[in-house]
């Protein structure tokens, strides 16, 4: 039941309003002056206030500002015997829902109560959703207690409070976007836009349009003006994933944006401004890329204000059990199964594996296992062959006398470097593409 507080020093009118409002299903409280009314607001949740403008201890127009400062979700409808345009304007400026004249606008009171109630409920839902998003991307939701994860989480918490550019580096699947979201939600820009764009997904022309926007007629198919991600991120955070894949031609334009907060949409000549925080991510070694002139050195130094290198999963195997438990609960609910138990053999096999795809790969493996199991227990026999038969030796511990082990590790490293691009991997290894495929099959590399 929505609650209404009626503040009016005319007892008969206040009583009449109370009876009418109660008949519509609202709960009603009454007060004869502003101080009593404000005191009652501290004692009970008030959705809407019906308040006279002229009261013994003050003016209702000024009271609006006081209420909104203390109870921002409470809606206020002002009632006056003598309507003044200046008072009405000031009341709305202070945050009043509406301003009506007694007698002339009596038939508007009940419809306004319903409209104010709807607005109040909508605002509550928005706040609830924002809180759920903030909870989802808080640092508390980052799973794991290993020292390496605790170290980078601590760094991320510190940099979240300042507005510095952040570069998240690390292998594919280590959770760079999760960290980017957590940094945003724990910064002063929380509640503003978080806009994410993967630079490896588009061609140069499309990426330029997605980033900077374009004007109608800028190119074939540009039928109307389009906002770019830089404009969408104004006031918030822009997350550029795989920034190492950004074409060199766009890197100069991106550098200018970072230095001046100005950009020019494609097909336009007038600069625009956007105040955003940049968080970039890459699985490449940008320092080495800049030294090889495949990435602009000046942009690298501008991005590398605060670098956080996320550890691969094989370096924090102690976190696997907690991650598996989380993903099992998640996918059990998704597949309408009760939460499954986890056999020690299942965890043991996962802890032996070297996880080239990191947490993302683990998540996929757990989902697959939950789907495949016919029992209430996850056992090793539902895991893929290469995980069931993973060696106890970790990749970094390959014997110096094992040529095949070194070769397998080198192929895997180059594959990770090229983000799975087999043609580029073959070129860097200086072998034919057919040879690479044969090696992948021989060493069971996915």
Tab-separated table of C-alpha atoms in Angstrom:
chain	number	residue	atom	x	y	z
A	1	UNK	CA	0.000	0.000	0.000
A	2	UNK	CA	1.411	3.392	-1.033
A	3	UNK	CA	1.694	5.945	1.765
A	4	UNK	CA	0.651	9.599	1.481
A	5	UNK	CA	1.509	12.360	3.942
A	6	UNK	CA	-0.893	15.333	3.928
A	7	UNK	CA	0.536	18.555	5.382
A	8	UNK	CA	-2.059	21.347	5.817
A	9	UNK	CA	-2.920	23.619	8.728
A	10	UNK	CA	-6.626	23.683	7.777
A	11	UNK	CA	-7.943	20.725	9.787
A	12	UNK	CA	-11.246	20.317	7.913
A	13	UNK	CA	-9.621	20.391	4.479
A	14	UNK	CA	-6.863	18.036	5.656
A	15	UNK	CA	-9.459	15.590	7.006
A	16	UNK	CA	-11.484	15.730	3.759
A	17	UNK	CA	-8.384	15.071	1.654
A	18	UNK	CA	-7.430	12.204	3.955
A	19	UNK	CA	-10.815	10.499	3.519
A	20	UNK	CA	-10.711	10.877	-0.286
A	21	UNK	CA	-7.142	9.546	-0.521
A	22	UNK	CA	-7.907	6.598	1.810
A	23	UNK	CA	-10.883	5.648	-0.338
A	24	UNK	CA	-8.458	5.138	-3.242
A	25	UNK	CA	-6.486	2.540	-1.295
A	26	UNK	CA	-3.599	4.701	-0.044
A	27	UNK	CA	-2.465	4.745	3.584
A	28	UNK	CA	-2.558	8.283	4.968
A	29	UNK	CA	-0.658	10.265	7.604
A	30	UNK	CA	-1.460	13.848	8.575
A	31	UNK	CA	0.506	16.844	9.853
A	32	UNK	CA	-0.509	20.427	10.596
A	33	UNK	CA	2.904	21.986	9.913
A	34	UNK	CA	6.195	21.329	8.119
A	35	UNK	CA	8.270	20.367	11.169
A	36	UNK	CA	5.736	17.729	12.252
A	37	UNK	CA	5.517	16.438	8.709
A	38	UNK	CA	9.306	16.137	8.363
A	39	UNK	CA	9.486	14.326	11.708
A	40	UNK	CA	6.888	11.786	10.505
A	41	UNK	CA	8.954	11.165	7.374
A	42	UNK	CA	11.802	10.030	9.606
A	43	UNK	CA	9.499	7.581	11.380
A	44	UNK	CA	7.859	5.916	8.367
A	45	UNK	CA	8.450	5.457	4.633
A	46	UNK	CA	6.490	8.126	2.739
A	47	UNK	CA	5.875	7.712	-0.989
A	48	UNK	CA	4.018	10.978	-1.736
A	49	UNK	CA	3.451	14.272	0.087
A	50	UNK	CA	0.431	16.522	-0.484
A	51	UNK	CA	1.597	19.825	0.975
A	52	UNK	CA	0.078	23.277	1.328
A	53	UNK	CA	2.322	26.161	0.229
A	54	UNK	CA	1.655	28.567	3.108
A	55	UNK	CA	2.054	26.978	6.528
A	56	UNK	CA	2.630	28.410	10.031
A	57	UNK	CA	6.307	27.423	10.162
A	58	UNK	CA	7.417	27.899	6.595
A	59	UNK	CA	6.819	27.793	2.861
A	60	UNK	CA	6.013	24.567	0.990
A	61	UNK	CA	8.116	25.625	-2.027
A	62	UNK	CA	11.264	25.783	0.143
A	63	UNK	CA	10.212	22.595	1.943
A	64	UNK	CA	10.435	20.703	-1.365
A	65	UNK	CA	14.197	21.291	-1.525
A	66	UNK	CA	14.661	20.091	2.068
A	67	UNK	CA	12.654	16.902	1.460
A	68	UNK	CA	14.423	16.081	-1.809
A	69	UNK	CA	17.814	16.452	-0.141
A	70	UNK	CA	16.883	13.986	2.610
A	71	UNK	CA	14.405	11.700	0.795
A	72	UNK	CA	15.126	11.968	-2.963
A	73	UNK	CA	12.577	9.297	-3.992
A	74	UNK	CA	9.618	10.932	-2.214
A	75	UNK	CA	7.321	12.794	-4.624
A	76	UNK	CA	5.749	16.102	-3.555
A	77	UNK	CA	2.564	17.697	-4.876
A	78	UNK	CA	2.056	21.274	-3.699
A	79	UNK	CA	-1.392	22.718	-3.054
A	80	UNK	CA	-2.026	26.455	-2.887
A	81	UNK	CA	-5.036	28.683	-2.471
A	82	UNK	CA	-3.433	31.419	-4.587
A	83	UNK	CA	-1.581	30.117	-7.610
A	84	UNK	CA	1.486	32.149	-8.606
A	85	UNK	CA	3.459	31.321	-11.721
A	86	UNK	CA	6.744	32.234	-10.027
A	87	UNK	CA	6.008	29.865	-7.111
A	88	UNK	CA	5.056	27.083	-9.513
A	89	UNK	CA	8.275	27.491	-11.497
A	90	UNK	CA	10.381	27.540	-8.332
A	91	UNK	CA	8.569	24.487	-6.916
A	92	UNK	CA	9.244	22.429	-10.053
A	93	UNK	CA	12.848	23.617	-10.088
A	94	UNK	CA	13.218	22.404	-6.498
A	95	UNK	CA	11.932	18.963	-7.489
A	96	UNK	CA	8.167	19.062	-6.908
A	97	UNK	CA	6.109	16.545	-8.893
A	98	UNK	CA	3.372	19.132	-9.539
A	99	UNK	CA	1.868	22.397	-8.305
A	100	UNK	CA	-1.922	22.791	-8.273
A	101	UNK	CA	-4.502	25.315	-7.075
A	102	UNK	CA	-7.019	24.321	-4.393
A	103	UNK	CA	-10.611	24.357	-5.612
A	104	UNK	CA	-9.765	24.835	-9.293
A	105	UNK	CA	-7.731	21.635	-9.619
A	106	UNK	CA	-9.378	19.321	-7.054
A	107	UNK	CA	-10.228	16.749	-9.719
A	108	UNK	CA	-6.500	16.471	-10.526
A	109	UNK	CA	-5.418	15.312	-7.062
A	110	UNK	CA	-6.191	11.586	-7.356
A	111	UNK	CA	-4.816	11.163	-10.936
A	112	UNK	CA	-1.649	12.986	-9.827
A	113	UNK	CA	-1.281	10.646	-6.833
A	114	UNK	CA	-1.379	7.624	-9.152
A	115	UNK	CA	1.134	9.185	-11.566
A	116	UNK	CA	3.465	10.145	-8.714
A	117	UNK	CA	3.143	6.614	-7.296
A	118	UNK	CA	4.070	5.087	-10.671
A	119	UNK	CA	7.128	7.353	-10.913
A	120	UNK	CA	8.203	6.415	-7.385
A	121	UNK	CA	7.921	2.685	-8.161
A	122	UNK	CA	9.840	3.067	-11.425
A	123	UNK	CA	12.658	4.920	-9.673
A	124	UNK	CA	12.813	2.189	-7.028
A	125	UNK	CA	13.117	-0.463	-9.757
A	126	UNK	CA	15.896	1.476	-11.500
A	127	UNK	CA	17.839	1.781	-8.239
A	128	UNK	CA	17.314	-1.927	-7.553
A	129	UNK	CA	18.600	-2.847	-11.034
A	130	UNK	CA	21.596	-0.528	-10.676
A	131	UNK	CA	22.381	-2.141	-7.331
A	132	UNK	CA	22.163	-5.613	-8.864
A	133	UNK	CA	24.563	-4.558	-11.635
A	134	UNK	CA	26.948	-3.039	-9.090
A	135	UNK	CA	26.770	-6.229	-6.990
A	136	UNK	CA	27.340	-8.399	-10.067
A	137	UNK	CA	30.491	-6.515	-11.014
A	138	UNK	CA	31.894	-5.755	-7.581
A	139	UNK	CA	35.369	-6.985	-6.671
A	140	UNK	CA	33.710	-9.364	-4.197
A	141	UNK	CA	32.398	-11.419	-7.121
A	142	UNK	CA	35.895	-12.112	-8.484
A	143	UNK	CA	36.355	-15.757	-7.527
A	144	UNK	CA	39.574	-17.043	-6.043
A	145	UNK	CA	41.915	-16.532	-3.104
A	146	UNK	CA	45.306	-17.246	-4.655
A	147	UNK	CA	48.088	-14.761	-3.930
A	148	UNK	CA	48.480	-13.805	-7.601
A	149	UNK	CA	44.762	-13.014	-7.975
A	150	UNK	CA	44.665	-11.133	-4.643
A	151	UNK	CA	47.606	-9.001	-5.799
A	152	UNK	CA	45.993	-7.885	-9.074
A	153	UNK	CA	42.603	-7.384	-7.390
A	154	UNK	CA	44.245	-5.080	-4.850
A	155	UNK	CA	45.864	-3.098	-7.675
A	156	UNK	CA	42.501	-2.823	-9.478
A	157	UNK	CA	40.765	-1.570	-6.305
A	158	UNK	CA	43.382	1.150	-5.911
A	159	UNK	CA	43.236	2.372	-9.514
A	160	UNK	CA	39.398	2.294	-9.531
A	161	UNK	CA	39.329	5.330	-7.231
A	162	UNK	CA	41.381	7.520	-9.586
A	163	UNK	CA	40.612	8.443	-13.178
A	164	UNK	CA	43.798	7.058	-14.760
A	165	UNK	CA	43.836	5.042	-17.983
A	166	UNK	CA	44.221	1.326	-17.242
A	167	UNK	CA	45.830	-1.330	-19.440
A	168	UNK	CA	44.744	-4.886	-18.613
A	169	UNK	CA	47.162	-7.407	-20.074
A	170	UNK	CA	47.201	-11.181	-19.964
A	171	UNK	CA	46.267	-14.250	-21.936
A	172	UNK	CA	42.883	-14.733	-23.578
A	173	UNK	CA	40.179	-15.802	-21.141
A	174	UNK	CA	41.776	-14.491	-17.934
A	175	UNK	CA	38.810	-12.218	-17.142
A	176	UNK	CA	39.926	-8.812	-18.430
A	177	UNK	CA	36.367	-7.578	-19.070
A	178	UNK	CA	35.264	-8.732	-15.604
A	179	UNK	CA	38.042	-6.621	-14.084
A	180	UNK	CA	37.181	-3.671	-16.355
A	181	UNK	CA	33.531	-3.780	-15.200
A	182	UNK	CA	34.586	-4.023	-11.545
A	183	UNK	CA	36.921	-1.027	-11.911
A	184	UNK	CA	34.102	0.986	-13.515
A	185	UNK	CA	31.492	0.033	-10.894
A	186	UNK	CA	33.874	0.992	-8.073
A	187	UNK	CA	34.861	4.338	-9.602
A	188	UNK	CA	33.164	7.742	-9.359
A	189	UNK	CA	31.775	7.007	-12.844
A	190	UNK	CA	29.605	4.135	-11.530
A	191	UNK	CA	26.036	4.541	-12.717
A	192	UNK	CA	27.223	6.083	-15.986
A	193	UNK	CA	27.718	4.197	-19.259
A	194	UNK	CA	30.129	1.277	-19.520
A	195	UNK	CA	30.679	0.786	-23.248
A	196	UNK	CA	32.707	-2.203	-24.496
A	197	UNK	CA	34.133	-2.687	-27.991
A	198	UNK	CA	36.345	-5.510	-29.278
A	199	UNK	CA	38.866	-4.035	-31.721
A	200	UNK	CA	39.551	-7.401	-33.375
A	201	UNK	CA	35.952	-7.888	-34.506
A	202	UNK	CA	35.722	-5.249	-37.257
A	203	UNK	CA	37.513	-4.094	-40.377
A	204	UNK	CA	39.348	-0.757	-40.175
A	205	UNK	CA	36.489	1.197	-41.793
A	206	UNK	CA	33.762	-0.285	-39.596
A	207	UNK	CA	35.865	0.046	-36.441
A	208	UNK	CA	36.452	3.738	-37.220
A	209	UNK	CA	32.703	4.280	-37.605
A	210	UNK	CA	31.906	2.306	-34.428
A	211	UNK	CA	34.444	4.302	-32.412
A	212	UNK	CA	33.975	7.831	-33.736
A	213	UNK	CA	30.488	7.685	-35.265
A	214	UNK	CA	29.639	9.080	-38.670
A	215	UNK	CA	27.529	11.692	-40.425
A	216	UNK	CA	24.768	10.864	-42.875
A	217	UNK	CA	26.237	10.321	-46.346
A	218	UNK	CA	29.804	9.857	-45.057
A	219	UNK	CA	30.028	6.610	-47.054
A	220	UNK	CA	27.777	4.219	-48.965
A	221	UNK	CA	25.165	2.908	-46.552
A	222	UNK	CA	25.464	5.796	-44.071
A	223	UNK	CA	21.768	6.661	-44.268
A	224	UNK	CA	21.672	8.679	-41.039
A	225	UNK	CA	23.941	10.136	-38.374
A	226	UNK	CA	25.323	7.521	-35.975
A	227	UNK	CA	26.781	8.023	-32.514
A	228	UNK	CA	30.114	6.321	-31.918
A	229	UNK	CA	31.178	4.431	-28.814
A	230	UNK	CA	33.333	7.395	-27.744
A	231	UNK	CA	30.242	9.608	-27.615
A	232	UNK	CA	28.167	6.892	-25.925
A	233	UNK	CA	30.838	6.612	-23.214
A	234	UNK	CA	30.716	10.337	-22.345
A	235	UNK	CA	30.770	10.617	-18.550
A	236	UNK	CA	31.427	6.901	-18.177
A	237	UNK	CA	33.974	4.288	-19.207
A	238	UNK	CA	35.077	3.055	-22.628
A	239	UNK	CA	36.498	-0.473	-22.611
A	240	UNK	CA	38.548	-1.333	-25.706
A	241	UNK	CA	39.262	-5.053	-25.748
A	242	UNK	CA	42.098	-6.443	-27.898
A	243	UNK	CA	43.431	-2.927	-28.505
A	244	UNK	CA	46.572	-4.515	-29.918
A	245	UNK	CA	44.479	-5.420	-32.990
A	246	UNK	CA	43.560	-1.778	-33.708
A	247	UNK	CA	44.803	-0.784	-37.194
A	248	UNK	CA	47.813	1.537	-37.062
A	249	UNK	CA	45.872	4.212	-39.006
A	250	UNK	CA	43.294	4.512	-36.212
A	251	UNK	CA	45.852	4.535	-33.433
A	252	UNK	CA	46.847	8.164	-34.202
A	253	UNK	CA	43.202	9.255	-34.014
A	254	UNK	CA	42.758	7.384	-30.739
A	255	UNK	CA	45.855	9.046	-29.301
A	256	UNK	CA	44.446	12.490	-30.120
A	257	UNK	CA	41.185	11.647	-28.343
A	258	UNK	CA	43.063	10.575	-25.223
A	259	UNK	CA	45.172	13.727	-25.195
A	260	UNK	CA	42.445	16.300	-25.987
A	261	UNK	CA	39.093	14.552	-25.327
A	262	UNK	CA	38.207	15.694	-28.861
A	263	UNK	CA	37.246	13.554	-31.851
A	264	UNK	CA	35.759	14.075	-35.293
A	265	UNK	CA	33.029	11.715	-36.587
A	266	UNK	CA	33.602	10.171	-40.016
A	267	UNK	CA	32.398	12.573	-42.706
A	268	UNK	CA	32.290	15.555	-40.350
A	269	UNK	CA	34.681	18.486	-39.922
A	270	UNK	CA	33.567	19.789	-36.521
A	271	UNK	CA	35.325	18.377	-33.455
A	272	UNK	CA	33.217	16.988	-30.619
A	273	UNK	CA	34.179	16.438	-27.000
A	274	UNK	CA	33.739	13.357	-24.824
A	275	UNK	CA	34.856	12.972	-21.222
A	276	UNK	CA	35.393	9.260	-20.643
A	277	UNK	CA	37.764	6.964	-18.843
A	278	UNK	CA	39.596	4.438	-21.003
A	279	UNK	CA	40.275	0.884	-19.926
A	280	UNK	CA	42.115	-1.090	-22.604
A	281	UNK	CA	42.903	-4.796	-22.738
A	282	UNK	CA	45.279	-6.928	-24.786
A	283	UNK	CA	46.753	-10.416	-24.912
A	284	UNK	CA	49.757	-9.101	-26.854
A	285	UNK	CA	53.020	-7.699	-25.530
A	286	UNK	CA	52.436	-4.083	-26.583
A	287	UNK	CA	55.944	-3.033	-25.590
A	288	UNK	CA	57.416	-5.616	-27.984
A	289	UNK	CA	54.816	-4.695	-30.614
A	290	UNK	CA	55.760	-1.008	-30.369
A	291	UNK	CA	59.483	-1.844	-30.612
A	292	UNK	CA	58.704	-3.867	-33.763
A	293	UNK	CA	56.703	-0.847	-35.064
A	294	UNK	CA	53.476	-2.835	-35.229
A	295	UNK	CA	51.918	-0.599	-32.555
A	296	UNK	CA	52.469	3.123	-32.046
A	297	UNK	CA	54.941	3.692	-29.229
A	298	UNK	CA	53.315	7.019	-28.248
A	299	UNK	CA	49.910	5.337	-27.891
A	300	UNK	CA	51.453	2.489	-25.902
A	301	UNK	CA	53.008	4.936	-23.422
A	302	UNK	CA	49.679	6.817	-23.190
A	303	UNK	CA	47.817	3.558	-22.479
A	304	UNK	CA	50.390	2.218	-20.057
A	305	UNK	CA	49.641	4.705	-17.268
A	306	UNK	CA	48.645	1.823	-14.988
A	307	UNK	CA	49.124	-1.748	-16.224
A	308	UNK	CA	47.587	-4.765	-14.503
A	309	UNK	CA	48.751	-8.158	-15.755
A	310	UNK	CA	46.140	-10.837	-15.033
A	311	UNK	CA	47.647	-14.224	-14.133
A	312	UNK	CA	46.799	-17.279	-16.266
A	313	UNK	CA	44.735	-20.007	-14.619
A	314	UNK	CA	47.658	-22.474	-14.601
A	315	UNK	CA	49.443	-20.107	-12.182
A	316	UNK	CA	46.517	-20.093	-9.746
A	317	UNK	CA	45.302	-23.685	-9.702
A	318	UNK	CA	44.183	-23.213	-6.078
A	319	UNK	CA	41.300	-21.124	-7.459
A	320	UNK	CA	39.996	-23.914	-9.724
A	321	UNK	CA	37.878	-25.567	-7.021
A	322	UNK	CA	36.036	-22.330	-6.162
A	323	UNK	CA	35.519	-21.514	-9.857
A	324	UNK	CA	34.200	-25.015	-10.588
A	325	UNK	CA	31.762	-24.783	-7.663
A	326	UNK	CA	30.488	-21.417	-8.922
A	327	UNK	CA	30.073	-22.543	-12.541
A	328	UNK	CA	28.452	-25.824	-11.457
A	329	UNK	CA	25.809	-23.956	-9.453
A	330	UNK	CA	25.275	-21.543	-12.347
A	331	UNK	CA	24.810	-24.222	-15.025
A	332	UNK	CA	22.855	-26.598	-12.791
A	333	UNK	CA	20.253	-23.845	-12.380
A	334	UNK	CA	20.369	-23.072	-16.094
A	335	UNK	CA	19.703	-26.725	-17.035
A	336	UNK	CA	17.062	-27.211	-14.307
A	337	UNK	CA	19.197	-29.683	-12.372
A	338	UNK	CA	19.780	-29.618	-8.668
A	339	UNK	CA	23.294	-28.467	-7.792
A	340	UNK	CA	25.630	-31.348	-8.587
A	341	UNK	CA	28.287	-32.745	-6.283
A	342	UNK	CA	31.889	-32.693	-7.504
A	343	UNK	CA	34.025	-35.812	-7.333
A	344	UNK	CA	37.696	-35.356	-6.295
A	345	UNK	CA	38.760	-37.064	-9.551
A	346	UNK	CA	36.990	-34.305	-11.519
A	347	UNK	CA	38.902	-31.564	-9.685
A	348	UNK	CA	42.186	-33.476	-9.851
A	349	UNK	CA	41.983	-33.753	-13.650
A	350	UNK	CA	41.178	-30.055	-13.991
A	351	UNK	CA	44.101	-29.078	-11.768
A	352	UNK	CA	46.549	-31.112	-13.917
A	353	UNK	CA	45.467	-29.431	-17.156
A	354	UNK	CA	47.417	-26.355	-18.337
A	355	UNK	CA	44.373	-24.254	-19.466
A	356	UNK	CA	45.457	-22.391	-22.612
A	357	UNK	CA	41.973	-20.801	-22.681
A	358	UNK	CA	42.072	-19.941	-18.964
A	359	UNK	CA	38.863	-19.184	-17.007
A	360	UNK	CA	36.758	-18.915	-20.166
A	361	UNK	CA	37.820	-22.432	-21.185
A	362	UNK	CA	37.136	-23.758	-17.667
A	363	UNK	CA	33.650	-22.244	-17.747
A	364	UNK	CA	32.892	-23.957	-21.062
A	365	UNK	CA	34.239	-27.289	-19.797
A	366	UNK	CA	32.075	-27.144	-16.655
A	367	UNK	CA	28.981	-26.281	-18.696
A	368	UNK	CA	29.676	-29.208	-21.031
A	369	UNK	CA	30.177	-31.541	-18.055
A	370	UNK	CA	26.928	-30.464	-16.364
A	371	UNK	CA	25.033	-31.156	-19.594
A	372	UNK	CA	26.665	-34.567	-20.173
A	373	UNK	CA	26.393	-36.037	-16.669
A	374	UNK	CA	23.465	-38.383	-16.038
A	375	UNK	CA	24.071	-38.587	-12.301
A	376	UNK	CA	24.150	-36.080	-9.484
A	377	UNK	CA	27.941	-36.244	-9.421
A	378	UNK	CA	30.518	-34.668	-11.737
A	379	UNK	CA	33.265	-37.228	-12.364
A	380	UNK	CA	36.372	-37.188	-14.539
A	381	UNK	CA	34.849	-39.470	-17.176
A	382	UNK	CA	32.619	-36.627	-18.508
A	383	UNK	CA	35.683	-34.470	-19.235
A	384	UNK	CA	37.257	-34.259	-22.717
A	385	UNK	CA	39.988	-36.815	-23.443
A	386	UNK	CA	42.847	-34.295	-23.392
A	387	UNK	CA	41.855	-33.108	-19.896
A	388	UNK	CA	41.375	-36.637	-18.511
A	389	UNK	CA	44.848	-37.551	-19.751
A	390	UNK	CA	46.629	-34.265	-18.986
A	391	UNK	CA	50.198	-34.707	-17.775
A	392	UNK	CA	51.116	-33.906	-14.183
A	393	UNK	CA	53.940	-31.824	-15.619
A	394	UNK	CA	53.062	-28.188	-16.156
A	395	UNK	CA	54.080	-26.474	-19.423
A	396	UNK	CA	56.838	-24.514	-17.694
A	397	UNK	CA	58.375	-27.782	-16.369
A	398	UNK	CA	58.934	-29.553	-19.691
A	399	UNK	CA	62.136	-31.608	-19.655
A	400	UNK	CA	65.056	-30.017	-21.479
A	401	UNK	CA	65.671	-33.434	-23.119
A	402	UNK	CA	62.145	-33.685	-24.547
A	403	UNK	CA	62.178	-32.121	-28.022
A	404	UNK	CA	58.487	-32.856	-28.562
A	405	UNK	CA	57.604	-31.187	-25.244
A	406	UNK	CA	59.495	-28.028	-26.136
A	407	UNK	CA	57.959	-28.020	-29.623
A	408	UNK	CA	54.440	-28.434	-28.229
A	409	UNK	CA	54.972	-25.619	-25.735
A	410	UNK	CA	56.336	-23.286	-28.433
A	411	UNK	CA	53.364	-23.932	-30.715
A	412	UNK	CA	50.964	-23.278	-27.842
A	413	UNK	CA	52.736	-20.018	-26.914
A	414	UNK	CA	52.609	-18.708	-30.487
A	415	UNK	CA	48.946	-19.744	-30.817
A	416	UNK	CA	48.146	-17.768	-27.662
A	417	UNK	CA	50.115	-14.807	-29.030
A	418	UNK	CA	48.148	-14.791	-32.306
A	419	UNK	CA	44.833	-15.325	-30.499
A	420	UNK	CA	44.342	-18.649	-32.292
A	421	UNK	CA	45.135	-17.386	-35.821
A	422	UNK	CA	46.658	-20.509	-37.395
A	423	UNK	CA	47.918	-18.833	-40.575
A	424	UNK	CA	49.784	-16.205	-38.556
A	425	UNK	CA	51.056	-18.912	-36.174
A	426	UNK	CA	52.485	-20.920	-39.074
A	427	UNK	CA	54.148	-17.795	-40.491
A	428	UNK	CA	55.795	-16.897	-37.156
A	429	UNK	CA	56.952	-20.503	-36.622
A	430	UNK	CA	58.275	-20.512	-40.215
A	431	UNK	CA	56.478	-23.750	-41.099
A	432	UNK	CA	53.769	-24.597	-43.615
A	433	UNK	CA	50.114	-24.421	-42.599
A	434	UNK	CA	49.706	-28.152	-43.340
A	435	UNK	CA	52.633	-28.922	-41.037
A	436	UNK	CA	51.049	-26.824	-38.294
A	437	UNK	CA	47.738	-28.707	-38.555
A	438	UNK	CA	49.596	-32.019	-38.385
A	439	UNK	CA	51.438	-30.858	-35.244
A	440	UNK	CA	48.194	-29.669	-33.658
A	441	UNK	CA	46.679	-33.093	-34.234
A	442	UNK	CA	49.816	-34.891	-33.000
A	443	UNK	CA	50.044	-32.910	-29.769
A	444	UNK	CA	46.265	-32.725	-29.215
A	445	UNK	CA	46.355	-28.894	-29.124
A	446	UNK	CA	42.907	-27.326	-29.342
